[in-house]
Short mmCIF file of N, CA and C in Angstrom, two decimals:
data_model
loop_
_atom_site.label_atom_id
_atom_site.label_comp_id
_atom_site.label_asym_id
_atom_site.label_seq_id
_atom_site.Cartn_x
_atom_site.Cartn_y
_atom_site.Cartn_z
N MET A 25 4.26 -8.74 -200.19
CA MET A 25 4.76 -8.22 -198.94
C MET A 25 6.28 -8.30 -198.94
N ASP A 26 6.89 -7.51 -198.09
CA ASP A 26 8.35 -7.46 -198.08
C ASP A 26 8.97 -8.34 -197.01
N GLY A 27 8.19 -9.12 -196.30
CA GLY A 27 8.73 -10.05 -195.33
C GLY A 27 8.82 -9.48 -193.93
N ARG A 28 8.56 -8.20 -193.76
CA ARG A 28 8.61 -7.63 -192.41
C ARG A 28 7.27 -7.81 -191.75
N THR A 29 7.32 -7.95 -190.45
CA THR A 29 6.06 -8.02 -189.72
C THR A 29 5.90 -6.72 -188.96
N ASP A 30 4.69 -6.25 -188.95
CA ASP A 30 4.43 -5.02 -188.20
C ASP A 30 4.20 -5.38 -186.75
N SER A 31 4.83 -4.59 -185.84
CA SER A 31 4.63 -4.81 -184.41
C SER A 31 3.36 -4.11 -183.98
N PRO A 32 2.71 -4.65 -182.97
CA PRO A 32 1.54 -3.95 -182.46
C PRO A 32 1.96 -2.58 -181.91
N PRO A 33 1.04 -1.59 -181.87
CA PRO A 33 1.37 -0.25 -181.39
C PRO A 33 1.96 -0.25 -179.98
N GLN A 34 1.50 -1.16 -179.13
CA GLN A 34 2.02 -1.20 -177.76
C GLN A 34 3.51 -1.55 -177.77
N ALA A 35 3.92 -2.43 -178.64
CA ALA A 35 5.32 -2.83 -178.71
C ALA A 35 6.17 -1.66 -179.17
N LYS A 36 5.65 -0.89 -180.15
CA LYS A 36 6.40 0.28 -180.62
C LYS A 36 6.56 1.29 -179.50
N THR A 37 5.52 1.53 -178.71
CA THR A 37 5.58 2.47 -177.61
C THR A 37 6.58 2.00 -176.56
N ALA A 38 6.54 0.73 -176.24
CA ALA A 38 7.48 0.18 -175.26
C ALA A 38 8.91 0.29 -175.77
N ALA A 39 9.09 0.01 -177.06
CA ALA A 39 10.43 0.12 -177.64
C ALA A 39 10.91 1.56 -177.60
N GLY A 40 10.02 2.50 -177.90
CA GLY A 40 10.38 3.92 -177.85
C GLY A 40 10.73 4.34 -176.44
N ALA A 41 9.97 3.87 -175.47
CA ALA A 41 10.23 4.22 -174.07
C ALA A 41 11.57 3.65 -173.62
N SER A 42 11.86 2.41 -174.04
CA SER A 42 13.12 1.81 -173.60
C SER A 42 14.31 2.51 -174.27
N SER A 43 14.16 2.96 -175.52
CA SER A 43 15.27 3.68 -176.15
C SER A 43 15.44 5.05 -175.50
N ALA A 44 14.35 5.68 -175.07
CA ALA A 44 14.45 6.96 -174.35
C ALA A 44 15.15 6.75 -173.02
N ALA A 45 14.81 5.64 -172.35
CA ALA A 45 15.46 5.34 -171.07
C ALA A 45 16.95 5.11 -171.27
N ARG A 46 17.31 4.41 -172.36
CA ARG A 46 18.73 4.19 -172.65
C ARG A 46 19.43 5.52 -172.93
N ALA A 47 18.76 6.42 -173.63
CA ALA A 47 19.35 7.73 -173.93
C ALA A 47 19.56 8.52 -172.64
N ASP A 48 18.56 8.49 -171.73
CA ASP A 48 18.71 9.18 -170.44
C ASP A 48 19.84 8.57 -169.64
N GLU A 49 19.92 7.23 -169.65
CA GLU A 49 20.98 6.55 -168.93
C GLU A 49 22.34 6.91 -169.51
N ALA A 50 22.42 7.02 -170.82
CA ALA A 50 23.67 7.37 -171.48
C ALA A 50 24.11 8.78 -171.06
N LEU A 51 23.16 9.68 -170.92
CA LEU A 51 23.49 11.04 -170.48
C LEU A 51 24.01 11.05 -169.05
N LEU A 52 23.44 10.21 -168.21
CA LEU A 52 23.88 10.15 -166.82
C LEU A 52 25.33 9.70 -166.71
N PHE A 53 25.73 8.80 -167.58
CA PHE A 53 27.08 8.25 -167.52
C PHE A 53 27.98 8.83 -168.60
N ASP A 54 27.56 9.92 -169.18
CA ASP A 54 28.32 10.57 -170.25
C ASP A 54 29.46 11.37 -169.64
N ASP A 55 30.69 11.00 -169.95
CA ASP A 55 31.86 11.73 -169.47
C ASP A 55 32.50 12.54 -170.58
N SER A 56 31.72 12.88 -171.60
CA SER A 56 32.26 13.58 -172.75
C SER A 56 32.61 15.02 -172.38
N PRO A 57 33.53 15.61 -173.14
CA PRO A 57 33.89 17.02 -172.90
C PRO A 57 32.69 17.96 -173.04
N GLU A 58 31.75 17.61 -173.92
CA GLU A 58 30.58 18.48 -174.10
C GLU A 58 29.75 18.54 -172.83
N LYS A 59 29.60 17.40 -172.16
CA LYS A 59 28.84 17.38 -170.92
C LYS A 59 29.55 18.24 -169.87
N GLU A 60 30.86 18.12 -169.79
CA GLU A 60 31.63 18.93 -168.84
C GLU A 60 31.49 20.42 -169.17
N GLN A 61 31.53 20.75 -170.45
CA GLN A 61 31.38 22.15 -170.85
C GLN A 61 29.99 22.67 -170.50
N ARG A 62 28.96 21.85 -170.72
CA ARG A 62 27.60 22.26 -170.35
C ARG A 62 27.51 22.50 -168.85
N ALA A 63 28.12 21.62 -168.07
CA ALA A 63 28.09 21.77 -166.62
C ALA A 63 28.83 23.04 -166.19
N GLU A 64 29.98 23.30 -166.82
CA GLU A 64 30.73 24.52 -166.51
C GLU A 64 29.95 25.77 -166.88
N LEU A 65 29.31 25.74 -168.05
CA LEU A 65 28.49 26.88 -168.47
C LEU A 65 27.32 27.09 -167.54
N ALA A 66 26.67 26.02 -167.12
CA ALA A 66 25.55 26.13 -166.19
C ALA A 66 26.01 26.73 -164.87
N ALA A 67 27.18 26.32 -164.39
CA ALA A 67 27.73 26.87 -163.15
C ALA A 67 28.07 28.35 -163.32
N ALA A 68 28.65 28.70 -164.46
CA ALA A 68 29.00 30.10 -164.72
C ALA A 68 27.75 30.97 -164.80
N ILE A 69 26.71 30.46 -165.44
CA ILE A 69 25.45 31.21 -165.54
C ILE A 69 24.86 31.41 -164.16
N SER A 70 24.89 30.38 -163.34
CA SER A 70 24.36 30.48 -161.98
C SER A 70 25.13 31.53 -161.18
N THR A 71 26.45 31.53 -161.31
CA THR A 71 27.28 32.52 -160.62
C THR A 71 26.96 33.93 -161.10
N LEU A 72 26.83 34.10 -162.41
CA LEU A 72 26.51 35.42 -162.96
C LEU A 72 25.15 35.91 -162.48
N LYS A 73 24.18 35.00 -162.41
CA LYS A 73 22.86 35.39 -161.92
C LYS A 73 22.94 35.84 -160.46
N SER A 74 23.70 35.13 -159.66
CA SER A 74 23.87 35.51 -158.25
C SER A 74 24.57 36.86 -158.13
N ASP A 75 25.61 37.07 -158.95
CA ASP A 75 26.32 38.35 -158.94
C ASP A 75 25.40 39.49 -159.35
N LEU A 76 24.59 39.27 -160.38
CA LEU A 76 23.66 40.29 -160.83
C LEU A 76 22.66 40.63 -159.74
N GLU A 77 22.16 39.62 -159.06
CA GLU A 77 21.21 39.85 -157.98
C GLU A 77 21.85 40.67 -156.86
N ALA A 78 23.09 40.34 -156.50
CA ALA A 78 23.79 41.08 -155.44
C ALA A 78 24.05 42.52 -155.86
N GLN A 79 24.44 42.72 -157.14
CA GLN A 79 24.70 44.08 -157.63
C GLN A 79 23.41 44.90 -157.69
N THR A 80 22.32 44.25 -158.04
CA THR A 80 21.03 44.94 -158.09
C THR A 80 20.63 45.39 -156.69
N LYS A 81 20.83 44.54 -155.70
CA LYS A 81 20.52 44.90 -154.31
C LYS A 81 21.40 46.05 -153.85
N ALA A 82 22.69 45.99 -154.19
CA ALA A 82 23.61 47.06 -153.80
C ALA A 82 23.22 48.38 -154.46
N ARG A 83 22.86 48.32 -155.74
CA ARG A 83 22.42 49.52 -156.46
C ARG A 83 21.17 50.11 -155.82
N ASP A 84 20.22 49.24 -155.52
CA ASP A 84 18.97 49.72 -154.90
C ASP A 84 19.24 50.37 -153.55
N ALA A 85 20.17 49.80 -152.79
CA ALA A 85 20.52 50.39 -151.49
C ALA A 85 21.16 51.76 -151.66
N LEU A 86 22.05 51.88 -152.65
CA LEU A 86 22.69 53.18 -152.91
C LEU A 86 21.67 54.21 -153.39
N LEU A 87 20.77 53.79 -154.23
CA LEU A 87 19.73 54.70 -154.71
C LEU A 87 18.85 55.17 -153.56
N ALA A 88 18.49 54.27 -152.68
CA ALA A 88 17.66 54.64 -151.54
C ALA A 88 18.41 55.62 -150.64
N LYS A 89 19.69 55.38 -150.45
CA LYS A 89 20.51 56.26 -149.60
C LYS A 89 20.66 57.65 -150.23
N SER A 90 20.81 57.70 -151.56
CA SER A 90 21.03 58.97 -152.25
C SER A 90 19.75 59.75 -152.48
N GLY A 91 18.64 59.04 -152.48
CA GLY A 91 17.37 59.71 -152.74
C GLY A 91 17.12 59.95 -154.22
N LEU A 92 17.94 59.35 -155.09
CA LEU A 92 17.77 59.49 -156.53
C LEU A 92 16.91 58.37 -157.08
N THR A 93 16.22 58.68 -158.16
CA THR A 93 15.53 57.63 -158.89
C THR A 93 16.53 56.97 -159.82
N VAL A 94 16.15 55.84 -160.37
CA VAL A 94 17.03 55.14 -161.32
C VAL A 94 17.32 56.05 -162.51
N GLU A 95 16.31 56.74 -163.00
CA GLU A 95 16.49 57.63 -164.16
C GLU A 95 17.44 58.78 -163.82
N GLN A 96 17.30 59.36 -162.63
CA GLN A 96 18.20 60.45 -162.22
C GLN A 96 19.64 59.94 -162.11
N ALA A 97 19.79 58.76 -161.56
CA ALA A 97 21.14 58.18 -161.43
C ALA A 97 21.75 57.92 -162.80
N ARG A 98 20.95 57.42 -163.74
CA ARG A 98 21.45 57.19 -165.11
C ARG A 98 21.88 58.51 -165.76
N GLN A 99 21.06 59.54 -165.59
CA GLN A 99 21.38 60.85 -166.16
C GLN A 99 22.68 61.39 -165.57
N LEU A 100 22.83 61.27 -164.26
CA LEU A 100 24.04 61.73 -163.59
C LEU A 100 25.26 60.96 -164.09
N THR A 101 25.09 59.66 -164.26
CA THR A 101 26.19 58.82 -164.76
C THR A 101 26.56 59.21 -166.19
N GLU A 102 25.57 59.42 -167.03
CA GLU A 102 25.84 59.83 -168.42
C GLU A 102 26.57 61.17 -168.47
N GLU A 103 26.16 62.12 -167.64
CA GLU A 103 26.84 63.41 -167.60
C GLU A 103 28.29 63.25 -167.15
N HIS A 104 28.51 62.40 -166.15
CA HIS A 104 29.87 62.16 -165.65
C HIS A 104 30.73 61.53 -166.74
N ILE A 105 30.17 60.57 -167.46
CA ILE A 105 30.92 59.91 -168.54
C ILE A 105 31.25 60.92 -169.64
N ASP A 106 30.30 61.80 -169.98
CA ASP A 106 30.56 62.84 -170.98
C ASP A 106 31.71 63.74 -170.53
N ARG A 107 31.72 64.11 -169.24
CA ARG A 107 32.82 64.95 -168.72
C ARG A 107 34.15 64.21 -168.80
N LEU A 108 34.14 62.92 -168.50
CA LEU A 108 35.37 62.13 -168.60
C LEU A 108 35.87 62.07 -170.05
N HIS A 109 34.96 61.93 -171.00
CA HIS A 109 35.37 61.93 -172.41
C HIS A 109 36.00 63.26 -172.79
N ARG A 110 35.38 64.36 -172.37
CA ARG A 110 35.95 65.69 -172.68
C ARG A 110 37.32 65.86 -172.04
N TYR A 111 37.45 65.43 -170.77
CA TYR A 111 38.73 65.50 -170.07
C TYR A 111 39.80 64.72 -170.83
N ASN A 112 39.47 63.49 -171.24
CA ASN A 112 40.44 62.66 -171.96
C ASN A 112 40.82 63.27 -173.30
N ASP A 113 39.86 63.88 -173.99
CA ASP A 113 40.17 64.54 -175.26
C ASP A 113 41.14 65.71 -175.04
N ILE A 114 40.88 66.50 -174.00
CA ILE A 114 41.76 67.64 -173.70
C ILE A 114 43.14 67.16 -173.29
N LYS A 115 43.17 66.10 -172.46
CA LYS A 115 44.46 65.54 -172.03
C LYS A 115 45.25 65.03 -173.24
N ASP A 116 44.58 64.34 -174.16
CA ASP A 116 45.24 63.84 -175.37
C ASP A 116 45.82 64.99 -176.19
N ALA A 117 45.05 66.07 -176.32
CA ALA A 117 45.54 67.24 -177.07
C ALA A 117 46.77 67.83 -176.38
N GLY A 118 46.73 67.89 -175.07
CA GLY A 118 47.88 68.41 -174.31
C GLY A 118 49.11 67.54 -174.52
N GLN A 119 48.93 66.25 -174.52
CA GLN A 119 50.06 65.35 -174.74
C GLN A 119 50.65 65.52 -176.13
N VAL A 120 49.79 65.75 -177.11
CA VAL A 120 50.28 66.00 -178.48
C VAL A 120 51.11 67.29 -178.49
N LEU A 121 50.61 68.33 -177.81
CA LEU A 121 51.36 69.59 -177.75
C LEU A 121 52.70 69.43 -177.06
N PHE A 122 52.72 68.69 -175.95
CA PHE A 122 54.00 68.45 -175.27
C PHE A 122 54.95 67.65 -176.16
N GLY A 123 54.42 66.73 -176.93
CA GLY A 123 55.25 65.98 -177.87
C GLY A 123 55.83 66.88 -178.94
N LYS A 124 55.03 67.83 -179.46
CA LYS A 124 55.53 68.77 -180.48
C LYS A 124 56.59 69.68 -179.88
N LEU A 125 56.35 70.17 -178.65
CA LEU A 125 57.35 71.02 -177.99
C LEU A 125 58.66 70.27 -177.79
N ALA A 126 58.56 69.01 -177.37
CA ALA A 126 59.75 68.20 -177.16
C ALA A 126 60.52 68.03 -178.48
N GLU A 127 59.79 67.81 -179.55
CA GLU A 127 60.40 67.65 -180.86
C GLU A 127 61.09 68.94 -181.31
N LEU A 128 60.39 70.07 -181.12
CA LEU A 128 60.96 71.37 -181.52
C LEU A 128 62.23 71.71 -180.75
N HIS A 129 62.28 71.37 -179.46
CA HIS A 129 63.41 71.73 -178.61
C HIS A 129 64.44 70.61 -178.48
N GLY A 130 64.20 69.50 -179.16
CA GLY A 130 65.15 68.39 -179.11
C GLY A 130 65.24 67.77 -177.72
N LYS A 131 64.14 67.72 -177.02
CA LYS A 131 64.12 67.15 -175.67
C LYS A 131 63.17 65.96 -175.65
N THR A 132 63.20 65.28 -174.52
CA THR A 132 62.22 64.21 -174.32
C THR A 132 60.93 64.85 -173.78
N VAL A 133 59.85 64.16 -173.97
CA VAL A 133 58.57 64.66 -173.44
C VAL A 133 58.65 64.78 -171.93
N LYS A 134 59.32 63.85 -171.30
CA LYS A 134 59.48 63.88 -169.84
C LYS A 134 60.17 65.17 -169.40
N ASN A 135 61.19 65.59 -170.14
CA ASN A 135 61.90 66.83 -169.80
C ASN A 135 61.01 68.04 -170.01
N VAL A 136 60.20 68.04 -171.06
CA VAL A 136 59.28 69.16 -171.31
C VAL A 136 58.24 69.23 -170.20
N TYR A 137 57.73 68.07 -169.78
CA TYR A 137 56.80 68.06 -168.65
C TYR A 137 57.46 68.72 -167.44
N ALA A 138 58.70 68.36 -167.16
CA ALA A 138 59.42 68.93 -166.01
C ALA A 138 59.61 70.44 -166.19
N ASP A 139 59.93 70.88 -167.42
CA ASP A 139 60.10 72.32 -167.68
C ASP A 139 58.83 73.11 -167.34
N TYR A 140 57.67 72.51 -167.58
CA TYR A 140 56.42 73.20 -167.34
C TYR A 140 55.78 72.83 -165.99
N GLY A 141 56.51 72.06 -165.20
CA GLY A 141 56.01 71.70 -163.87
C GLY A 141 54.83 70.74 -163.87
N VAL A 142 54.77 69.92 -164.90
CA VAL A 142 53.68 68.95 -165.00
C VAL A 142 54.20 67.58 -164.56
N ASP A 143 53.48 66.95 -163.67
CA ASP A 143 53.84 65.62 -163.22
C ASP A 143 53.56 64.62 -164.34
N THR A 144 54.45 63.69 -164.57
CA THR A 144 54.25 62.72 -165.65
C THR A 144 53.09 61.78 -165.36
N GLU A 145 52.61 61.73 -164.13
CA GLU A 145 51.47 60.90 -163.77
C GLU A 145 50.15 61.62 -164.04
N ASP A 146 50.19 62.92 -164.37
CA ASP A 146 48.96 63.68 -164.61
C ASP A 146 48.30 63.32 -165.91
#
């Protein structure tokens, strides 16, 4: 034998329970940064869930008011986004053309915009 004595099973269970209690107690009094981060993350998740719930209610109210189904609203949104992409592509091309005109005439783009009556905010 190696000189160790085996504890009865009840003693092992009690020892395991007391070590679990110590671990729980340690967590209660744990002031580590990880515990603070977990608490902050839990609070952020709770806030996000509340925000999602509020946005879902607002969406449902708008859908009810508009008479659209969720699928119809998604389709309408996708079409609008596609139009915005096309608009931005055309606007970018126009800006390139104004830049080339400015370069050809030795002017600033701002002056070329003014020559053509285009607002610089457009």
